[in-house]
Coordinates of C-alpha atoms in Angstrom, one line a residue:
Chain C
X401 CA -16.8 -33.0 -16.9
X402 CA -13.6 -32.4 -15.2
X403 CA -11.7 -30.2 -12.5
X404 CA -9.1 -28.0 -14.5
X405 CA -7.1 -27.0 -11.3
X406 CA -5.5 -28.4 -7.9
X407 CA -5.9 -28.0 -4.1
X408 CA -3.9 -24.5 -3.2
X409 CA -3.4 -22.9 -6.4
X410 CA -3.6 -19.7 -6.7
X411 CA -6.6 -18.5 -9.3
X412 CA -7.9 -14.9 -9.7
X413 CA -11.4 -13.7 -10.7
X414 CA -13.3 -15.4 -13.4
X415 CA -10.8 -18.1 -13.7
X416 CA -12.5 -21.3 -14.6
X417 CA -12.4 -24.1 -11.7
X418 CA -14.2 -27.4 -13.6
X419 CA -16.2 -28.3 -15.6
X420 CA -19.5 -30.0 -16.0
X421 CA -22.2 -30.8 -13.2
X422 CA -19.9 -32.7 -11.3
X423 CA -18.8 -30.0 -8.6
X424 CA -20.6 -28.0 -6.4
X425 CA -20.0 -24.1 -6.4
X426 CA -19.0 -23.3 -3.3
X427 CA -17.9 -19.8 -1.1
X428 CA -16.3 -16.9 -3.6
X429 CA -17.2 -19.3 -6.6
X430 CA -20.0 -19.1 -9.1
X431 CA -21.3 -20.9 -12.0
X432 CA -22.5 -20.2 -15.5
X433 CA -22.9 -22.6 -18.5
X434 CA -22.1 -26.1 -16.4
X435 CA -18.2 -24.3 -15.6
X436 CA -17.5 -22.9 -12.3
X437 CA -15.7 -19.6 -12.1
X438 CA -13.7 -18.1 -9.2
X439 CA -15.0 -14.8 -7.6
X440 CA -12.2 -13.5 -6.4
X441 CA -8.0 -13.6 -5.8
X442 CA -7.8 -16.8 -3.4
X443 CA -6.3 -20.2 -2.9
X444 CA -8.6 -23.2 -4.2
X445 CA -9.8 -25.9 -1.9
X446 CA -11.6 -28.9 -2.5
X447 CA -13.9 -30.4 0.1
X448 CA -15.4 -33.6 -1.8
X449 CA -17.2 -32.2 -4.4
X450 CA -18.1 -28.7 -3.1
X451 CA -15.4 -25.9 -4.6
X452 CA -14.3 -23.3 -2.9
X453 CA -11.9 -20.2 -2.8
X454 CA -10.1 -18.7 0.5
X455 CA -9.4 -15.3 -0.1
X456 CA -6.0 -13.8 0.1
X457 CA -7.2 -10.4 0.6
X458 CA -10.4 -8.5 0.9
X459 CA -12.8 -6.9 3.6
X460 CA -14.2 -8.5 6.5
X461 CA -17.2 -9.8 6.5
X462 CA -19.4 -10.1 9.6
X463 CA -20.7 -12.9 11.0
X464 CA -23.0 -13.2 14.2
X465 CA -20.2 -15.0 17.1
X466 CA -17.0 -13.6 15.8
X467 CA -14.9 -11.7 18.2
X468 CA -14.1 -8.2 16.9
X469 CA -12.1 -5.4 18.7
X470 CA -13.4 -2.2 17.8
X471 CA -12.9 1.9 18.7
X472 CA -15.6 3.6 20.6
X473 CA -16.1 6.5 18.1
X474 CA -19.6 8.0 19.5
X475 CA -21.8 8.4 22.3
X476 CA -26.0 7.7 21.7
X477 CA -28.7 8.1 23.9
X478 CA -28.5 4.6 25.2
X479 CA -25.4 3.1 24.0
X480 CA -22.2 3.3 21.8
X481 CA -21.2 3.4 18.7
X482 CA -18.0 1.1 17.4
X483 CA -15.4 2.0 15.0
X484 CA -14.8 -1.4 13.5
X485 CA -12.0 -1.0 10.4
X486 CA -14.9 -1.6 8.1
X487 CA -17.6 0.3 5.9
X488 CA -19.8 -0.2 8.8
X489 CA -19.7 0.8 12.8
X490 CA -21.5 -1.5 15.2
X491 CA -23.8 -0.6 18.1
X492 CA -22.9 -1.1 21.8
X493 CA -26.6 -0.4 23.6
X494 CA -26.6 0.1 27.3
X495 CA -28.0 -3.3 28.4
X496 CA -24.9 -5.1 26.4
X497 CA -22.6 -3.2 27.8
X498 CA -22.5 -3.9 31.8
X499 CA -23.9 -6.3 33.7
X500 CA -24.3 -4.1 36.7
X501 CA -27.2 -1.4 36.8
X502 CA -26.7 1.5 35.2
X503 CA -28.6 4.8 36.4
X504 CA -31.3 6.7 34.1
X505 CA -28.7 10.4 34.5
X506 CA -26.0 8.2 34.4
X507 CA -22.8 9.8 32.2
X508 CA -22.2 6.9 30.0
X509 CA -18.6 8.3 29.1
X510 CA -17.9 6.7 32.6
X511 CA -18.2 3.6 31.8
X512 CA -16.7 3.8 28.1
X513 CA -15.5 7.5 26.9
X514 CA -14.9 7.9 23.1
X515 CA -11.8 6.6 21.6
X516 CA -11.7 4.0 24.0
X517 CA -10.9 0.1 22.8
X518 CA -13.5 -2.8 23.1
X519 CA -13.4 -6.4 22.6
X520 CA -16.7 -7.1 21.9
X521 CA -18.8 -10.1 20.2
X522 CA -21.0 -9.8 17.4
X523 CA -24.8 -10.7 18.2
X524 CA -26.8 -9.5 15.4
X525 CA -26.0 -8.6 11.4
X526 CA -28.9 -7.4 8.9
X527 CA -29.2 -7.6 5.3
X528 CA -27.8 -3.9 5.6
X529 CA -25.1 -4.8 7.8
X530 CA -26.3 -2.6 11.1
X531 CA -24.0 -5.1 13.8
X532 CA -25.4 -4.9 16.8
X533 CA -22.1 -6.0 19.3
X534 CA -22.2 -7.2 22.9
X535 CA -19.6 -6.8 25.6
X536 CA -21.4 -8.6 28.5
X537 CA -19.5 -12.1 27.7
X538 CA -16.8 -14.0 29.7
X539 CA -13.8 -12.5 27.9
X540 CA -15.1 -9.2 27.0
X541 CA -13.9 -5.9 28.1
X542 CA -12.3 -2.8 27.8
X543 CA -8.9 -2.9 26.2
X544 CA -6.7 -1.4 28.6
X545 CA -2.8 -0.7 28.1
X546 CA -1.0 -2.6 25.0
X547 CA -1.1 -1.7 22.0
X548 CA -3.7 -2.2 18.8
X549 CA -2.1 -3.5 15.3
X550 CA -4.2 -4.0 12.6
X551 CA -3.8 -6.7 10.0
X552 CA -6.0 -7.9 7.0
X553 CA -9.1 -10.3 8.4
X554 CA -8.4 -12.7 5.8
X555 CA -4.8 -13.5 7.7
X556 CA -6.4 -13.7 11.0
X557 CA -6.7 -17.9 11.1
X558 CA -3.2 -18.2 9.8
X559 CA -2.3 -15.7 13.1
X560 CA -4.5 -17.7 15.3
X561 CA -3.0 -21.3 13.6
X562 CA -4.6 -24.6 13.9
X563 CA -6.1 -24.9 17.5
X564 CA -4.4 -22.0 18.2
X565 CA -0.7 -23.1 17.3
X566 CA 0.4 -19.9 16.0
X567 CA -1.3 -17.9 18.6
X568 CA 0.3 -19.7 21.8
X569 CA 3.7 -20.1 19.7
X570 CA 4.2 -15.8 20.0
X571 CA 2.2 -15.8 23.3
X572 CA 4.8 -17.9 24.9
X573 CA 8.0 -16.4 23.1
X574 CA 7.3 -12.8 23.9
X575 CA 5.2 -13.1 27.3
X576 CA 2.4 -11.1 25.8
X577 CA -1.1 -11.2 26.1
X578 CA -2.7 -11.5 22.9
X579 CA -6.4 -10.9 21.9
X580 CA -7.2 -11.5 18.2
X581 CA -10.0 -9.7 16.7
X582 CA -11.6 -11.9 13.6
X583 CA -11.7 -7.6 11.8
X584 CA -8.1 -7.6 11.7
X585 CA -7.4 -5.7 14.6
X586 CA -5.3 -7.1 17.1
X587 CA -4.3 -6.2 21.2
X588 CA -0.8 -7.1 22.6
X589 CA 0.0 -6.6 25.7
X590 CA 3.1 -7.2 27.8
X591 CA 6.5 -6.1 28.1
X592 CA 7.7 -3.3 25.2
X593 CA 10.2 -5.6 23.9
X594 CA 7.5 -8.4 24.0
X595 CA 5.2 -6.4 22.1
X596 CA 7.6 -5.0 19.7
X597 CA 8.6 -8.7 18.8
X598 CA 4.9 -9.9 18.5
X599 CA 3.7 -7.0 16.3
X600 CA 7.0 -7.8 14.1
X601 CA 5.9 -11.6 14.3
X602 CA 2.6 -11.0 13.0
X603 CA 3.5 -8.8 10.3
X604 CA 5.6 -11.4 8.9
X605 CA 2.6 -13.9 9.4
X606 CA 0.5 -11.7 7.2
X607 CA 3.1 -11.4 4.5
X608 CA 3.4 -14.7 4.0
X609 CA 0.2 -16.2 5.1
X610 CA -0.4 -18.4 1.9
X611 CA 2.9 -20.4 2.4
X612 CA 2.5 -23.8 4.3
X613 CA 4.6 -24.7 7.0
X614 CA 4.3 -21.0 8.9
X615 CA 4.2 -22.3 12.3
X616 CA 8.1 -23.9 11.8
X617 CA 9.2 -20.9 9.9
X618 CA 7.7 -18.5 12.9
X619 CA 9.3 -20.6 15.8
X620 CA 12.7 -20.1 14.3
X621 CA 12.1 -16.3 13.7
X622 CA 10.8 -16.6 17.3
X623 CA 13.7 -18.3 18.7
X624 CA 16.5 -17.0 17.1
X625 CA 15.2 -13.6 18.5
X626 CA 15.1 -14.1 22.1
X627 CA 17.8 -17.1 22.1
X628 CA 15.3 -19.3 24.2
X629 CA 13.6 -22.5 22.9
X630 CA 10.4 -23.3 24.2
X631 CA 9.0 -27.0 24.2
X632 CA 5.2 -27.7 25.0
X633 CA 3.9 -23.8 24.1
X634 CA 0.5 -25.3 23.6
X635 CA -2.2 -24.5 26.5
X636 CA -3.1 -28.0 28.4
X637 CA -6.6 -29.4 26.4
X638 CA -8.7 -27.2 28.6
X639 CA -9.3 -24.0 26.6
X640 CA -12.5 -23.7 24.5
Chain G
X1150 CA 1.5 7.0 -50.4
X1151 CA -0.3 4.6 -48.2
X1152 CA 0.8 3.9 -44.5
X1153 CA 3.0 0.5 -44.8
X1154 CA 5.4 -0.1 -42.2
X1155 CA 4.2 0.5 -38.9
X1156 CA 6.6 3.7 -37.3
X1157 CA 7.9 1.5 -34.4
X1158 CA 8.3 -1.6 -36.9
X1159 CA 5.4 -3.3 -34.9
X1160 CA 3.2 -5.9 -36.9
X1161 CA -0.5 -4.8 -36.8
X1162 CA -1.3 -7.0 -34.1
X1163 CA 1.5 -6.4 -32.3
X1164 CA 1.0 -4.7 -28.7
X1165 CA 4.0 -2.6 -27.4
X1166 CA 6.3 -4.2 -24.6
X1167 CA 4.0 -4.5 -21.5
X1168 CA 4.8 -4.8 -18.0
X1169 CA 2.4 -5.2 -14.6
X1170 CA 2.8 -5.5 -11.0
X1171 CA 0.4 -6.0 -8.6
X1172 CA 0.6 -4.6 -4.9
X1173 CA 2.6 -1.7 -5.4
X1174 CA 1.5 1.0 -3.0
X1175 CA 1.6 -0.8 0.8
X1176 CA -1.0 1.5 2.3
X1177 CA -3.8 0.7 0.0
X1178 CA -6.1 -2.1 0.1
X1179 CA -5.1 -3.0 -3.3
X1180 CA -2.7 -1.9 -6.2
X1181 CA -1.3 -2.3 -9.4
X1182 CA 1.2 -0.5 -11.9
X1183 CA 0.6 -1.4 -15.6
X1184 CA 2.9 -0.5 -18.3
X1185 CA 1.9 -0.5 -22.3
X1186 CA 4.9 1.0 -24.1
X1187 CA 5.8 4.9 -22.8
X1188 CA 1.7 4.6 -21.2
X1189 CA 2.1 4.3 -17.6
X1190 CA -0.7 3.8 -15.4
X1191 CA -0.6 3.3 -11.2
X1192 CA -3.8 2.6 -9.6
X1193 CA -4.7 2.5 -6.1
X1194 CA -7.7 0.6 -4.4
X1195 CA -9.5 1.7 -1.2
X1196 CA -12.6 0.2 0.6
X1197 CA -15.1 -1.0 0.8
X1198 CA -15.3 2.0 3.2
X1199 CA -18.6 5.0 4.3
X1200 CA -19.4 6.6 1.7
X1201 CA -20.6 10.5 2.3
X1202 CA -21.9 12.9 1.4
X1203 CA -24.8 10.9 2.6
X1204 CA -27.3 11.1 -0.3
X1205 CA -24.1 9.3 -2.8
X1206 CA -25.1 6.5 -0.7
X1207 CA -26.6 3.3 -2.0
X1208 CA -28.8 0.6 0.0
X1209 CA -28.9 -1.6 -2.4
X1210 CA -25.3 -2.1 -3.6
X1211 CA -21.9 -0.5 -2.4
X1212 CA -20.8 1.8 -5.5
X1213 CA -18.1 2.2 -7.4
X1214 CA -15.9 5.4 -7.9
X1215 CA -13.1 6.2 -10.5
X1216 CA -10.6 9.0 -10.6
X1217 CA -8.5 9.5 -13.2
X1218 CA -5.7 12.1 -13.5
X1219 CA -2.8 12.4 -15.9
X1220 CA 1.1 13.6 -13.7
X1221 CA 1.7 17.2 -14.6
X1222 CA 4.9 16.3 -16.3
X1223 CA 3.2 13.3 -18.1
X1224 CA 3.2 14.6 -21.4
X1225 CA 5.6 15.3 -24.0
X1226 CA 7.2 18.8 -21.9
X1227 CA 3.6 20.4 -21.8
X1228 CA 2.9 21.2 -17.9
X1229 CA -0.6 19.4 -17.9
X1230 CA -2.6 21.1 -14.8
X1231 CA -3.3 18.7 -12.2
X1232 CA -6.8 18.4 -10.9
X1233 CA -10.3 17.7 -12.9
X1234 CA -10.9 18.3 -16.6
X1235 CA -13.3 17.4 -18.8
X1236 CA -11.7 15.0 -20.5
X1237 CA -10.3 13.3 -17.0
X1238 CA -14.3 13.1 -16.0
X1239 CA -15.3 11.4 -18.9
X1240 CA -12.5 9.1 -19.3
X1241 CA -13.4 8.6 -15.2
X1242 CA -16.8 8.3 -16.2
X1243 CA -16.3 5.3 -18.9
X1244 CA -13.7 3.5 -16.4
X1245 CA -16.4 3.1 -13.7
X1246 CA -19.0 1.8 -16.3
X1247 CA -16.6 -0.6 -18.1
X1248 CA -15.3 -2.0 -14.7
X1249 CA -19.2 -1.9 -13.4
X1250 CA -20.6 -5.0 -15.0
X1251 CA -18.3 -7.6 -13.7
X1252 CA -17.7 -6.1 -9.7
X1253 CA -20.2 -7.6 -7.6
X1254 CA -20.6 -4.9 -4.8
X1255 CA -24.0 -6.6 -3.4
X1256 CA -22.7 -7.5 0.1
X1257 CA -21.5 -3.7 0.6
X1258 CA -24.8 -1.5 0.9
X1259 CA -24.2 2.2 1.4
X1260 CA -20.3 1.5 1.1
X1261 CA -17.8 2.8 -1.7
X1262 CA -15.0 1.0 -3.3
X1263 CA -12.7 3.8 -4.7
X1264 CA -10.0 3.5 -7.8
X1265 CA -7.9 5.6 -8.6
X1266 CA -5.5 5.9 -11.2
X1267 CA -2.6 8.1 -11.8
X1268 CA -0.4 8.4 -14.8
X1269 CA 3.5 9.1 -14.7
X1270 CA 3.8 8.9 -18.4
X1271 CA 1.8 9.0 -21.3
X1272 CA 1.9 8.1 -25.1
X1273 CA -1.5 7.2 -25.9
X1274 CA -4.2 4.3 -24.6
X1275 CA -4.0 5.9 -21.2
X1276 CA -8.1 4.9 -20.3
X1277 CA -7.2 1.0 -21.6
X1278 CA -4.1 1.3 -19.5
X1279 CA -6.1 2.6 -16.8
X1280 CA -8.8 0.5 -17.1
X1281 CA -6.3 -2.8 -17.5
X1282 CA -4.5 -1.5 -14.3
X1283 CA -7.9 -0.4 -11.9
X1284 CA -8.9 -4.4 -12.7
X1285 CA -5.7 -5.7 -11.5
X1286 CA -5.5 -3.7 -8.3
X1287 CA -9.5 -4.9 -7.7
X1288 CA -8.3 -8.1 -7.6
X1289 CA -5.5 -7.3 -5.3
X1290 CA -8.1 -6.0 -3.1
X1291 CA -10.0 -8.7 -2.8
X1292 CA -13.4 -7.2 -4.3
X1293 CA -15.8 -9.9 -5.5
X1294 CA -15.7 -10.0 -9.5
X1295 CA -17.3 -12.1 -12.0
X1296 CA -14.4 -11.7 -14.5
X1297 CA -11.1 -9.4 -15.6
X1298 CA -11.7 -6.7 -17.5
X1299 CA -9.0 -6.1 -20.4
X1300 CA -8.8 -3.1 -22.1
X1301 CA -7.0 -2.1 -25.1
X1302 CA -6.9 0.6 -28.1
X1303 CA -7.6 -0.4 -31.8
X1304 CA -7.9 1.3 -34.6
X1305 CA -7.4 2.1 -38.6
X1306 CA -4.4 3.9 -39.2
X1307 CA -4.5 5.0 -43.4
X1308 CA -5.7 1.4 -44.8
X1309 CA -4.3 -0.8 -42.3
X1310 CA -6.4 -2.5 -39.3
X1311 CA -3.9 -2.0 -36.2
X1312 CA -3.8 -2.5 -32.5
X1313 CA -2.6 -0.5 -29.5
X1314 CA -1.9 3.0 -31.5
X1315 CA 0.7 5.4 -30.3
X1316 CA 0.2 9.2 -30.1
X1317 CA 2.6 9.6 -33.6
X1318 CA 0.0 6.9 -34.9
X1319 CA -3.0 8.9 -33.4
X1320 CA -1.4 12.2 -35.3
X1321 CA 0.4 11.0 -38.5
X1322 CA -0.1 13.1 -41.0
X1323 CA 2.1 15.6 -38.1
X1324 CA 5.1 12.7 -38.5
X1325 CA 4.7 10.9 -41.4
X1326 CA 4.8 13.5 -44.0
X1327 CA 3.5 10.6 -46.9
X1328 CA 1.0 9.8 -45.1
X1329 CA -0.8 13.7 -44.6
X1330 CA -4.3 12.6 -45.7
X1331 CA -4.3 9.9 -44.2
X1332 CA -7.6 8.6 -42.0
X1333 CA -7.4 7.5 -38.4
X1334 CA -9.7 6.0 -36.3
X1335 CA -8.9 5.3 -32.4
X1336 CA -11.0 2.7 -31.0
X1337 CA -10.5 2.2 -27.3
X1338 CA -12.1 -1.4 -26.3
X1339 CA -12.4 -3.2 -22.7
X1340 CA -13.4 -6.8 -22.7
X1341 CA -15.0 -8.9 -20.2
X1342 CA -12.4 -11.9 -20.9
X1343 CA -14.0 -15.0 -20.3
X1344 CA -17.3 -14.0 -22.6
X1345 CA -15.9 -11.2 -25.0
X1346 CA -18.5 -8.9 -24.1
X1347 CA -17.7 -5.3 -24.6
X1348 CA -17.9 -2.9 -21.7
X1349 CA -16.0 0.3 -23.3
X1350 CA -16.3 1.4 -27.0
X1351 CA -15.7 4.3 -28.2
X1352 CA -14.0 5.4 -31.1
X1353 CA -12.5 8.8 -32.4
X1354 CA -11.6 9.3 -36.1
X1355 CA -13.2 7.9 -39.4
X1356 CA -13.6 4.4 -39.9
X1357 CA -16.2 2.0 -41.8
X1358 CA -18.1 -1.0 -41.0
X1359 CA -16.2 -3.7 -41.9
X1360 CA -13.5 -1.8 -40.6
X1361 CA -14.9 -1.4 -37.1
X1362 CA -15.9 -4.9 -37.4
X1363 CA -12.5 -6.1 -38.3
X1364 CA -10.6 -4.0 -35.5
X1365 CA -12.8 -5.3 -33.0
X1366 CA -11.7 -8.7 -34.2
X1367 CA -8.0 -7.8 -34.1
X1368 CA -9.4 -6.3 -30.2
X1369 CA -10.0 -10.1 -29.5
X1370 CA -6.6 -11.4 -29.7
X1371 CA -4.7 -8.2 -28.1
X1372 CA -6.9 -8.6 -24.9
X1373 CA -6.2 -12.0 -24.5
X1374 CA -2.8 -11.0 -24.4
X1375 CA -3.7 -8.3 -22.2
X1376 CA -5.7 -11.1 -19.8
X1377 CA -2.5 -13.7 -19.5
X1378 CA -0.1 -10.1 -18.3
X1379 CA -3.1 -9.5 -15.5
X1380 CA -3.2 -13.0 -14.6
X1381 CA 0.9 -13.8 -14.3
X1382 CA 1.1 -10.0 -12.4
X1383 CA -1.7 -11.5 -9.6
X1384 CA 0.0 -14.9 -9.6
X1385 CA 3.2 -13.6 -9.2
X1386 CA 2.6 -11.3 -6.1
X1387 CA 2.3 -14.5 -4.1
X1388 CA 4.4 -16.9 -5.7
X1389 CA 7.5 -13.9 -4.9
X1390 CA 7.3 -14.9 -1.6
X1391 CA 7.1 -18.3 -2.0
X1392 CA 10.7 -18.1 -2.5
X1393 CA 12.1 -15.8 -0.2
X1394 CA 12.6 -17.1 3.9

């Protein structure tokens, strides 16, 4: 009737978590005769008496609301089809696309041509994993000029940081703008030095995502780089 | 003349030196490199990704694929020719069923998750190797599994119950000219660790029951030790950069 391991240590597969009816089996955990097992290679964490695992690697998984960028790899009768780094493409339909009118004859390559970028916003997932995507939100667009790096999804909230600490931290040492797909995939934009610096920035993010204190570790990285300190990085409480 | 000392001085239970690594190759989604004596296995993870030809495809569960494939130059100065053999699509074909039971692939319909595993050098146990390696490098890729899977050659060797055989073991009435009639059974094993279920048995060679039953209990230990190797190469991937920066 006991736990057998500690917040933030590292457990693979079918390592046992606790004992006894105690805990809850949370995400990436199971249980089998009264002991809880991990699922997968993750960091434990302990929210009262629930148990769960964050993964340190592994595919993305979709969930309606998250923010993916994604490669327009086809054109359909009435919509597009999205490349999004996964086992699965999502659909783009005509109606999500543009809010203005768009013409019966109308060449839909005009509006998006294949091999274009998207950042688009998941709306719909099924038990097969069709996505349907949408594009007509505030925020959503093309991707146009930059540059796309792709990282592992499960390093993408160390990237973004707590209420976006991380994010705004490279934002405001390299003057880029930065879009943060939840898949992985990532849009920089700004100057080529600037991007250069960010893509280098994030890498090292996603090397080292498990260790605390990134944030610190980045800034120096950040400012020993472009020789510039820079106090008050976070956006004014106005952001969502 | 019976077969006493082991010809590497090993005790019977005795596994030759091991070494693993996990997250070798950058470019796959997961990795590993497992060493077992002069057996050298590198395996590679990819996916979930599509899976075609189309009709390969799965709705209910993303499936698993294995490839096996022994370096030309692996051998002992034989050229072995690259590319698909019999014997590489069986031993593919038992990796993919003794890794099966314990992947969970349920959230990946009409996907494919695909190992493969290369050998630099062989010198017998290359499918436990393999199959010890493909486990690790699932891991590293983040795949959803109920349990390791350990893997590990046993056998009888004249009279005496031993674990992880080397090919002069495997052929030793060739280099031990005492022991010319002597019987030898190989008896590749993988393990689920946490219940010791069996997931790969097969065995080549004569051998009787109580035998069998005794090298499977021998099979026990030697995974374990198999399990704690897996376990430290995972841990250590990440706790490598803990100390770096």
């Amino acid at each position: 009737m006991s736990i057998v391991v500690n917040e933030r240590d590292i457990v693979i597969p079918g390592e046992a978590l606790a004992e006894g009816l105690d805990f809850l089996p949370g995400d990436n955990t199971y249980r089998e005769n009264e002991k809880i097992y991990s699922k997968v290679l993750g960091l434990v964490s302990i929210a009262g008496r629930v148990l769960k695992i964050t993964p340190l690697s592994g595919p993305y998984i979709f969930k309606p609301g998250d923010k993916i960028i994604g490669e327009v790899i086809d054109i359909l009768m009435s919509g597009w089809r999205i490349k999004t780094g996964t086992a699965y493409t999502a659909m783009l339909s005509m109606q999500d696309a543009s809010s203005r009118f768009i013409r019966k004859d109308e060449d839909l390559s005009r509006i998006l041509a294949v091999g274009d970028y998207v950042v688009v916003k998941v709306t719909k997932v099924t038990s097969q994993n069709l996505i349907d995507v949408t594009m007509k939100e505030p925020g959503l667009h093309k991707v146009n000029g930059g540059r796309i790096i792709k990282i592992n999804s499960q390093k993408v909230p160390r990237v973004i940081g707590k209420k976006g600490s991380m994010i705004s931290l490279i934002k405001a040492h390299t003057n880029c703008d930065i879009t943060v797909g939840q898949n992985g995939l990532i849009w920089l934009r700004g100057t080529p030095e600037g991007e250069q610096l960010a893509a280098e920035a994030i890498k090292i993010i996603e090397q080292k995502s498990h260790q605390e204190g990134l944030t610190e570790k980045m800034e120096q990285f950040l400012v020993s780089r472009t020789g510039k300190k820079i106090e008050n990085y976070m956006p004014e409480e106005s952001s969502e | 003349m019976v077969y006493k000392q082991r010809l590497d001085g090993r005790k019977d239970d005795e596994l030759r030196p091991m070494e693993a690594k996990a997250g070798v190759i950058p470019n796959a989604d997961g990795s590993a490199s497992f060493k077992i004596g002069k057996t050298w296995a590198i395996a590679a993870v990819y996916g979930p990704r599509e899976l075609y030809p189309r009709f390969l495809q799965d709705p209910q569960k993303g499936v698993l694929r294995c490839h096996y494939g022994m370096m030309p130059f692996s051998g002992s100065g034989e050229r072995i020719r690259p590319g698909n053999s019999r014997r590489a699509q069986e031993i593919a074909m038992v990796m993919t069923k003794s890794l099966e039971p314990v992947v969970d692939l349920s959230s990946f319909p009409n996907a494919v998750v695909d190992v493969f595993v290369d050998l630099p050098q062989t010198d017998a146990g290359t499918r436990c190797a393999a199959i010890s390696a493909a486990s690790i490098a699932l891991a590293d890729a983040g795949i959803p599994m109920k349990d390791m899977i350990c893997s590990v050659a046993v056998g009888k060797v004249d009279t005496k119950i031993v674990a992880d055989l080397t090919y002069k073991e495997e052929q030793i009435h060739e280099f031990n000219p005492e022991s010319h009639d002597a019987t030898v059974a190989d008896i590749p094993v993988a393990m689920i660790h946490n219940t010791k279920e069996l997931t790969l048995l097969q065995l080549d060679g004569d051998i009787t029951k109580e035998g069998l039953l005794q090298a499977l209990e021998l099979a026990k230990g030697a995974t374990e030790k198999i399990y704690q190797l897996q376990k430290k190469a995972l841990k250590e991937k990440f706790l490598m950069g803990e100390k770096q920066l």
